[in-house]
Each structure stands twice: as C-alpha cells, then as structure tokens.
Amino acid sequence: MVRVPSLRPPPGPFRPDFWRSPLRGPWLTSFIGSLLLVGLALVVVTGFLSHVAYTPELGRNAIVEPDLPLNFDWPTSPSWLYAATQGIHVTAGIALVPLLLAKLWSVIPRLFAWPPVTSPAQAVERASLALLVGGVLFLFVTGIVNAQVYYPFRFNFVVAHYYGAIVFTAALVLHVGVKVPVVVRAYRDRGVLAPLRDDLRRTSPEPRDAEDSLVAVDPDPPTLSRRGLLALAGGGSLALLITSAGQAIGGPLRSLALLSPRGVDGVDGFPVNKTARAAGVTAGMTGGDWRLEMLSGERELRLDRAALLALEQHTETLPIACVEGWSTTQDWTGVRLADLARIAGGSDGRALRVESLQERGVLREATLTADQVADERSLLALRVNGADLSPDHGFPARIIAPGVPGVHCTKWVGRMTFL
Ligand SMILES: Nc1nc2c(c(=O)[nH]1)N[C@H]1C(S)=C(S)[C@@H](COP(=O)(O)O)O[C@H]1N2
Ligand SMILES: [Mo]
C-alpha cells in the first residue's frame, strides 16, 4: 500500500510521540474526572438555584426570561439561604480551578488528534467536546472575573453566564453518559484507589490498549507519582478554598479571604458593592428635600425621613448576600415593608417594585415577591448597627429582606410601587 504523505501529522504536538508523561491514561483521567464531577454538580445546582432566587418572572429582576422548567417560589427562610447557595457556588467554582486544569492536562493530547476528523460520528463527538471545554472555560473565566468585580467584556454577565451554563450542562451530561463505560473499565482494571498507593519508584504507565489511547506511545520516566500529582492539584484547591471561603462564611475566617475583593471591611465595617458616587447619587438628592414616594393603585403618598422614623421601628439581623459570593450579616433598623404596604393602602401581601434614585445601570430597580414583602423581617432600613445608614450603604433608606440576593436590596430608595 502506498502511504499518503499528507496524512503524516504536522510536527510538534500533533505527533503522538510528542506527549511523554507516563502518568496520562484512562485511570488518571477517570479519577480526576470523578472528583471534578462531584464539585461541578454542586456548582451547577447552586448556579441554577441562583437564577430561581432572582425570581425572573417579576419585573426586570433577572435580565433573562424564565425559560427553564426549574421555577419555584424562593423561600425567605432561612434568612441566610442565598448567602449559603451563592457562597457555595462561587467558592466551589474558585476552588475547582486546579482540579479542572489537571483534568484538561490529562486529556490535552486529544486536542491535537491527527487527522482532526476521521468519521462523521467522531466529528460530532469532537464538536460536543468543544462545547464542553469551551463552555467550562467560558463559565469559569466570566464567573471568576465577575467575583473579582472586573468587567473587561462588553456583554451582560448574567445573560452570558446563564446561557453558557445551559450549553455546558447539556454537554456535561452527554459527556458523562458517553464516558461512564470508560470510567467503569478503568476502575475495574486498576481499582478505584489502588494506583494512589504507588510511590514514585513504582509509578509506571498504564497499559496502552488502543490506538487512540491517552497513554503515551513513548513515555519518559516519571518525575512525579500519581498521588503526587493529585496532592498538587488537591493542595491547590484546598489553598483556594481557604483563601476564598471566608468572604461567604464571615467571622474570623473573613481575614483569610485574601483572594476576595470584598472580603475586607468597607464603610461601617462591611463591604460596599457600589458607592454613592459611582451610582451618581449626590447629597442633594438624599438631603432634606428627599421624599419616599409610595404608589398603590391610584393612591400616592410622600413621606420624608422624619415621618418614616416616626413609624414603628424594628431591628432585624440579616445578611446581604451578593451574587459575587460574599455576604455580611448586620443589624438593620427601619420600617416593616408589610406596614408600609398597609400605609400605602391595601393588603401587605403584594409584590413591590422598588426604584432607586440612582440614575443609570441595571440595578436601578428590583421587584420583591409578595412573600418577601409580607415577611415581618423585611425592612425599609433607615439605620444599621445603631447608626444612620452611610451614603454608600444606601442613605436615606434601603431595602433589606431575608433570603434574597443582595442585588434586590435596593439602596437610595426613591419610589416604591405596590403591585
Ligand atoms: N441602587 C442600587 N442598589 C443596590 C446596588 C446598586 O448598585 N444600586 N447594588 C446591589 C448589590 S449587587 C448588592 S450585593 C448590595 C450591596 O449592598 P452594600 O453595598 O450596602 O453592601 O446592594 C444592592 N443594592
Ligand atoms: Mo451584589
């Protein structure tokens, strides 16, 4: 038979003998993949829960339409519910990075498979892997960049991260389905944990049983055992976990949250998401001329801050839990939203649209559900920790409600419309 010269792979990574690590093989990829899958499941579930918590069916709460069958009323108890789900989402996402990199490293020869396409079925499989790997990289990069409060891209983060998650989750389910037999065989042949017992001296390549095997054709001697590699990735994950988790957990752990931009103290001893200056809210807008405008059907009411302070005041200990993963629990004092609903005219069990004095930006308004308004812990807060709100935390008045994403705790409230 005549060899067709053009079928010879180009030099470099396209040549099978380019890849020399003796550690690569189906067991290693299966093992890292299994660990990663557990973590990713947690991130995926808490991520979609965040979408539910936004109650996208109300007003402009979420910029994405409610297009998933997953939709239920987000509860107001426990008050730290969103702090927990979103803290897990962001913290686990950050901590999984080393494991994800190890997983990609273990399969990278596949990226350079030659010829690139051998059959229609294989082309479909490669396309689905492009969605899987492209999806996971897109989600991790946008998510981590968002948690670092850095927006280098032009598109809307929430929309892009959400649609990216749908594509990625579908590709992941397909991938796991296709790979289960490979993982089962690897564990049956090598044992689930047995390869971790080998020290460096006893580390040898897995058997190369197929043409497209991940096992190197011509492996170098090992410089690291498999358990050494896993300790490296796992240690990296643990270090990230320790330096990130504090922003969600708080207490003494907060000082360990070195990687969290909001882990440190802000104004009044807790973080500021957006300052009054950045939101374009001036002292003139919030001074003596400020009135809270309350609308209910045909009725309209205007109250100044003194009038609000003259109403029955309540103090609640509640967290602000940001989509970025940080949360902070403070003592808030103000008027119950349910009381304001009655004062505005009508029942207390109505949804409420809250508009800010802020001039621009997607956070100008948010809508709370009827349950959130009716909960007696939900306040129009005027004070925090015994002092007037500072301008950066929403003076003259802000929303604080149990279990809701921080993004709905509108600062510098100007108008409230009971729906
Ligand atoms: N008007 C207005 N309200 C707002 C925001 C904003 O940018 N503008 N940010 C929201 C977000 S995303 C969070 S997490 C909380 C943060 O509150 P803090 O800055 O007092 O900590 O405020 C919310 N309320
Ligand atoms: Mo936020």
XYZ file of C-alpha atoms and ligand atoms in Angstrom:
444
model
C 0.000 0.000 0.000
C 1.200 3.486 -0.820
C 1.433 5.837 2.157
C -0.163 9.184 1.503
C 2.402 11.731 2.715
C -0.208 14.363 3.602
C -1.654 12.035 6.271
C 1.537 12.294 8.279
C 0.827 14.589 11.232
C 2.488 18.014 11.208
C 5.386 18.297 13.629
C 5.037 19.241 17.294
C 2.018 18.304 19.425
C 0.284 16.596 16.509
C 2.873 13.784 16.624
C 1.831 11.061 19.100
C 5.387 10.766 20.458
C 5.337 14.445 21.467
C 3.393 13.576 24.642
C 5.731 11.870 27.110
C 4.156 11.947 30.552
C 3.937 8.406 31.950
C 1.035 9.466 34.182
C -1.578 10.049 31.497
C -4.075 7.267 30.993
C -7.730 6.301 31.424
C -7.437 5.673 35.180
C -5.893 9.091 35.907
C -8.446 10.937 33.782
C -11.300 8.895 35.281
C -10.165 9.621 38.823
C -9.667 13.369 38.364
C -12.884 13.477 36.340
C -14.847 11.778 39.130
C -13.619 14.293 41.711
C -14.312 17.177 39.366
C -17.799 15.887 38.610
C -18.814 15.985 42.284
C -17.622 19.585 42.560
C -19.171 20.644 39.259
C -22.528 19.140 40.229
C -22.516 21.388 43.315
C -21.621 24.439 41.225
C -24.215 23.689 38.534
C -27.070 23.096 41.011
C -26.315 26.191 43.111
C -25.885 28.197 39.914
C -29.359 27.364 38.622
C -30.762 27.978 42.132
C -29.344 31.492 41.903
C -31.455 32.012 38.803
C -34.549 30.880 40.743
C -33.657 33.223 43.634
C -33.683 36.169 41.246
C -37.424 35.486 40.604
C -37.045 36.460 36.967
C -40.816 36.402 36.417
C -41.043 39.644 38.371
C -40.284 42.929 36.701
C -36.769 43.288 35.404
C -35.286 41.258 38.255
C -33.261 38.975 36.065
C -32.337 40.084 32.631
C -33.037 36.577 31.385
C -36.574 35.336 30.692
C -37.781 32.454 32.871
C -37.203 29.823 30.240
C -36.342 26.842 32.436
C -38.867 24.391 33.877
C -36.995 24.914 37.156
C -39.086 27.578 38.869
C -40.455 27.664 42.400
C -41.048 30.364 44.985
C -37.729 31.189 46.597
C -38.288 30.922 50.380
C -37.461 33.728 52.847
C -36.267 31.240 55.497
C -33.600 30.571 56.485
C -32.533 34.187 56.007
C -29.031 33.020 55.023
C -30.305 30.722 52.251
C -28.941 32.753 49.343
C -25.746 33.501 51.254
C -25.257 29.720 51.504
C -26.191 28.701 47.950
C -24.288 31.524 46.294
C -21.340 31.226 48.705
C -21.075 27.549 47.716
C -21.419 28.377 44.012
C -18.630 30.932 43.942
C -16.311 29.304 46.483
C -16.546 25.840 44.945
C -16.085 27.328 41.464
C -12.869 29.056 42.510
C -11.563 26.037 44.409
C -12.138 23.685 41.459
C -9.734 25.552 39.174
C -6.624 23.403 39.915
C -8.636 20.203 39.514
C -10.076 21.468 36.240
C -6.605 22.316 34.957
C -5.338 18.873 35.971
C -8.249 17.260 34.126
C -7.577 19.273 30.963
C -3.864 18.483 31.206
C -4.658 14.775 31.418
C -6.509 14.818 28.074
C -4.643 17.519 26.175
C -3.113 15.131 23.575
C -6.686 14.651 22.313
C -6.825 18.320 21.301
C -4.099 17.572 18.745
C -5.558 14.340 17.399
C -4.473 13.761 13.811
C -6.192 13.621 11.377
C -8.584 16.109 13.042
C -11.649 14.292 11.710
C -11.820 10.587 10.954
C -15.560 9.933 10.673
C -18.871 11.805 10.984
C -19.505 10.249 14.408
C -16.105 11.330 15.627
C -16.694 14.840 14.248
C -19.908 15.078 16.286
C -18.073 13.894 19.384
C -15.332 16.478 18.887
C -17.930 19.226 18.417
C -19.629 18.245 21.678
C -16.236 18.306 23.431
C -15.617 21.779 22.030
C -18.873 22.894 23.701
C -17.879 21.116 26.922
C -14.381 22.558 27.176
C -15.280 25.926 25.652
C -18.301 26.104 27.972
C -16.401 25.292 31.141
C -13.600 27.752 30.321
C -16.125 30.490 29.476
C -18.084 29.932 32.709
C -15.013 29.804 34.926
C -13.415 32.866 33.358
C -16.568 35.026 33.383
C -17.568 33.842 36.866
C -14.190 34.425 38.462
C -13.722 37.754 36.737
C -17.187 38.804 37.960
C -16.394 37.743 41.528
C -13.292 39.921 41.252
C -15.576 42.827 40.238
C -13.733 43.221 36.965
C -15.781 43.563 33.766
C -13.489 43.560 30.758
C -16.178 42.212 28.412
C -18.959 44.126 26.702
C -21.737 41.566 27.072
C -24.091 41.284 30.033
C -22.561 38.896 32.566
C -25.803 37.396 33.929
C -27.220 36.619 30.496
C -23.991 35.199 29.100
C -23.177 33.126 32.201
C -26.705 31.739 32.257
C -26.917 30.684 28.613
C -23.337 29.417 28.822
C -24.398 27.260 31.777
C -27.240 25.674 29.800
C -24.907 24.750 26.934
C -22.220 23.491 29.315
C -24.629 21.434 31.446
C -26.078 19.712 28.379
C -22.572 18.943 27.082
C -21.523 17.670 30.532
C -24.495 15.297 30.826
C -23.717 13.913 27.363
C -20.011 13.565 28.186
C -20.642 11.734 31.456
C -23.093 9.430 29.705
C -20.574 8.587 26.994
C -17.681 8.127 29.409
C -19.292 6.003 32.119
C -18.154 2.744 30.443
C -14.568 4.049 30.173
C -14.527 5.027 33.853
C -16.055 1.716 34.945
C -13.451 -0.219 32.947
C -10.573 1.867 34.347
C -11.736 1.333 37.924
C -12.326 -2.390 37.312
C -8.904 -2.918 35.718
C -6.832 -0.757 38.069
C -9.022 -0.356 41.168
C -10.550 2.934 42.253
C -7.834 3.913 44.715
C -5.095 1.306 44.200
C -2.925 3.448 41.854
C -2.645 6.007 44.677
C -0.563 3.512 46.674
C 2.312 3.661 44.194
C 5.217 5.849 45.202
C 7.461 7.400 42.557
C 9.611 4.285 42.205
C 6.599 2.079 41.494
C 4.877 4.562 39.177
C 4.633 3.141 35.669
C 2.464 3.878 32.620
C -0.986 2.347 32.323
C -1.168 -0.322 29.582
C -1.636 1.144 26.118
C -4.564 -0.868 24.835
C -5.951 1.227 21.979
C -4.779 3.236 19.011
C -6.275 6.461 20.414
C -5.169 5.728 23.984
C -4.296 8.592 26.337
C -1.271 6.559 27.375
C 1.981 7.876 25.865
C 3.492 5.897 22.948
C 6.983 6.551 24.199
C 6.776 7.640 27.866
C 9.586 9.332 29.781
C 10.491 8.018 33.245
C 8.176 9.512 35.906
C 9.245 12.574 37.909
C 6.062 12.592 39.978
C 3.777 9.854 41.260
C 0.066 9.904 40.512
C -0.693 10.647 44.132
C 1.912 13.425 43.967
C 0.051 14.964 41.030
C -3.265 14.683 42.859
C -1.762 16.159 46.024
C -0.535 19.097 43.963
C -3.948 19.742 42.382
C -5.843 18.966 45.590
C -3.489 21.143 47.639
C -4.052 23.985 45.202
C -7.813 23.538 45.510
C -7.583 23.477 49.294
C -5.488 26.660 49.347
C -8.034 28.424 47.132
C -10.872 27.153 49.308
C -9.238 28.535 52.447
C -8.465 31.909 50.880
C -11.960 32.309 49.355
C -14.484 30.764 51.746
C -14.115 33.491 54.377
C -15.983 36.039 52.290
C -19.107 33.892 52.440
C -18.704 32.415 55.928
C -17.531 35.550 57.716
C -16.339 35.687 61.323
C -12.636 35.089 61.900
C -12.387 33.306 58.529
C -13.001 36.601 56.746
C -9.445 37.694 57.397
C -8.247 34.602 55.483
C -10.219 35.581 52.382
C -7.152 37.040 50.715
C -8.459 36.409 47.207
C -11.802 38.123 47.710
C -12.055 41.769 46.767
C -14.952 42.280 49.181
C -13.562 40.080 51.931
C -12.168 43.090 53.719
C -14.021 45.672 55.775
C -15.635 48.531 53.883
C -17.660 51.500 55.139
C -19.287 50.907 58.584
C -17.316 47.657 58.861
C -18.902 45.865 55.903
C -18.355 45.836 52.147
C -19.814 48.350 49.719
C -20.945 46.978 46.386
C -21.310 50.309 44.611
C -20.537 53.653 46.203
C -22.999 56.544 46.130
C -20.554 58.442 43.944
C -20.317 55.574 41.421
C -24.116 55.371 41.300
C -24.401 59.120 40.717
C -26.300 59.655 43.984
C -25.437 63.060 45.465
C -26.031 64.642 48.884
C -28.501 66.982 47.195
C -30.686 64.050 46.129
C -30.734 62.463 49.586
C -30.882 65.592 51.799
C -33.837 67.396 53.418
C -35.823 67.515 50.187
C -35.844 63.742 49.823
C -39.268 62.113 49.983
C -40.151 58.442 49.744
C -42.796 58.163 47.057
C -45.234 55.304 47.645
C -47.696 54.257 44.979
C -50.564 51.820 45.407
C -53.179 51.691 42.698
C -54.460 55.256 42.332
C -53.055 56.338 45.682
C -49.851 58.239 46.083
C -48.080 59.102 49.330
C -44.909 61.052 50.051
C -43.030 60.613 53.321
C -39.864 62.327 54.478
C -37.257 60.602 56.604
C -38.598 62.061 59.853
C -42.031 60.643 59.051
C -40.516 57.235 58.402
C -38.549 57.375 61.664
C -41.787 58.233 63.489
C -43.345 54.940 62.319
C -42.884 51.765 64.360
C -39.199 50.756 64.057
C -37.973 47.161 64.037
C -34.458 45.734 64.205
C -33.516 42.563 62.316
C -30.200 40.743 61.956
C -29.990 39.878 58.280
C -27.297 39.162 55.701
C -26.644 40.907 52.429
C -25.636 38.067 50.111
C -24.122 39.144 46.843
C -24.091 37.142 43.624
C -20.317 37.679 43.719
C -20.210 35.205 46.622
C -19.565 37.468 49.597
C -22.042 38.040 52.358
C -22.207 40.069 55.527
C -24.709 39.995 58.386
C -25.649 43.256 60.124
C -28.316 44.664 62.469
C -30.750 46.713 60.421
C -33.389 49.077 61.813
C -36.328 50.529 59.919
C -39.969 50.144 58.946
C -41.507 46.810 58.005
C -42.361 46.578 54.323
C -45.669 44.965 55.325
C -46.503 48.059 57.447
C -45.650 50.332 54.531
C -47.873 48.236 52.249
C -50.809 48.843 54.595
C -49.980 52.547 54.986
C -49.800 52.908 51.206
C -53.287 51.403 51.100
C -54.270 47.784 50.660
C -53.052 44.425 51.932
C -49.494 43.545 52.951
C -49.242 40.526 50.630
C -48.380 42.304 47.402
C -45.314 42.351 45.221
C -43.317 45.539 45.402
C -41.289 47.346 42.787
C -38.531 49.448 44.320
C -36.811 52.166 42.329
C -33.577 53.807 43.298
C -32.513 57.421 42.966
C -29.580 56.007 41.022
C -29.586 57.379 37.519
C -28.072 54.674 35.344
C -27.421 50.970 35.427
C -29.315 47.713 35.587
C -29.656 47.940 39.380
C -31.897 50.984 39.261
C -34.913 48.907 40.246
C -35.838 45.491 41.632
C -39.078 43.705 42.411
C -39.761 41.743 45.599
C -42.319 38.914 45.746
C -45.496 39.158 47.832
C -43.983 36.634 50.289
C -40.845 38.720 50.677
C -42.933 41.849 51.369
C -45.172 40.020 53.836
C -42.253 38.577 55.835
C -42.044 40.606 59.029
C -38.241 40.684 58.868
C -38.285 42.596 55.566
C -37.483 46.244 56.188
C -37.081 49.571 54.574
C -33.903 50.114 56.602
C -33.029 53.625 57.788
C -30.256 52.660 60.191
C -27.633 49.932 60.544
C -25.862 48.817 63.729
C -27.457 51.660 65.680
C -26.352 54.487 63.374
C -27.864 56.186 60.332
C -27.068 54.442 57.050
C -23.962 55.875 55.431
C -24.328 57.286 51.899
C -22.507 54.272 50.457
C -24.848 51.802 52.167
C -27.977 53.470 50.823
C -28.862 56.579 52.904
C -31.603 57.746 53.329
C -33.336 54.330 53.001
C -32.644 50.902 51.574
C -34.327 47.512 51.292
C -33.180 44.548 53.359
C -35.090 41.245 53.218
C -34.386 37.667 54.331
C -33.042 35.084 51.891
C -32.977 37.375 48.861
C -29.991 38.037 46.610
C -28.175 41.233 47.611
C -28.913 42.691 44.209
C -32.579 43.082 45.237
C -31.697 45.030 48.391
C -32.052 48.351 46.595
C -30.104 51.282 48.041
C -31.089 55.003 47.895
C -34.779 54.135 47.529
C -36.806 56.817 45.735
C -40.095 55.160 44.859
C -41.960 52.065 45.984
C -44.890 50.755 43.936
C -47.120 48.074 45.480
C -48.390 45.941 42.633
N -29.443 51.385 43.857
C -28.611 50.337 43.990
N -28.873 49.413 44.931
C -28.049 48.348 45.090
C -26.925 48.176 44.268
C -26.659 49.170 43.284
O -25.683 49.107 42.527
N -27.525 50.226 43.173
N -26.138 47.043 44.415
C -26.837 45.879 44.960
C -25.970 44.750 45.209
S -25.491 43.837 43.855
C -25.635 44.358 46.475
S -24.758 42.947 46.726
C -25.999 45.189 47.655
C -24.756 45.537 48.427
O -25.061 46.388 49.479
P -23.893 47.223 50.194
O -23.156 47.982 49.129
O -24.557 48.094 51.208
O -23.003 46.224 50.860
O -26.671 46.372 47.263
C -27.594 46.230 46.231
N -28.334 47.435 46.070
Mo -24.436 42.048 44.575
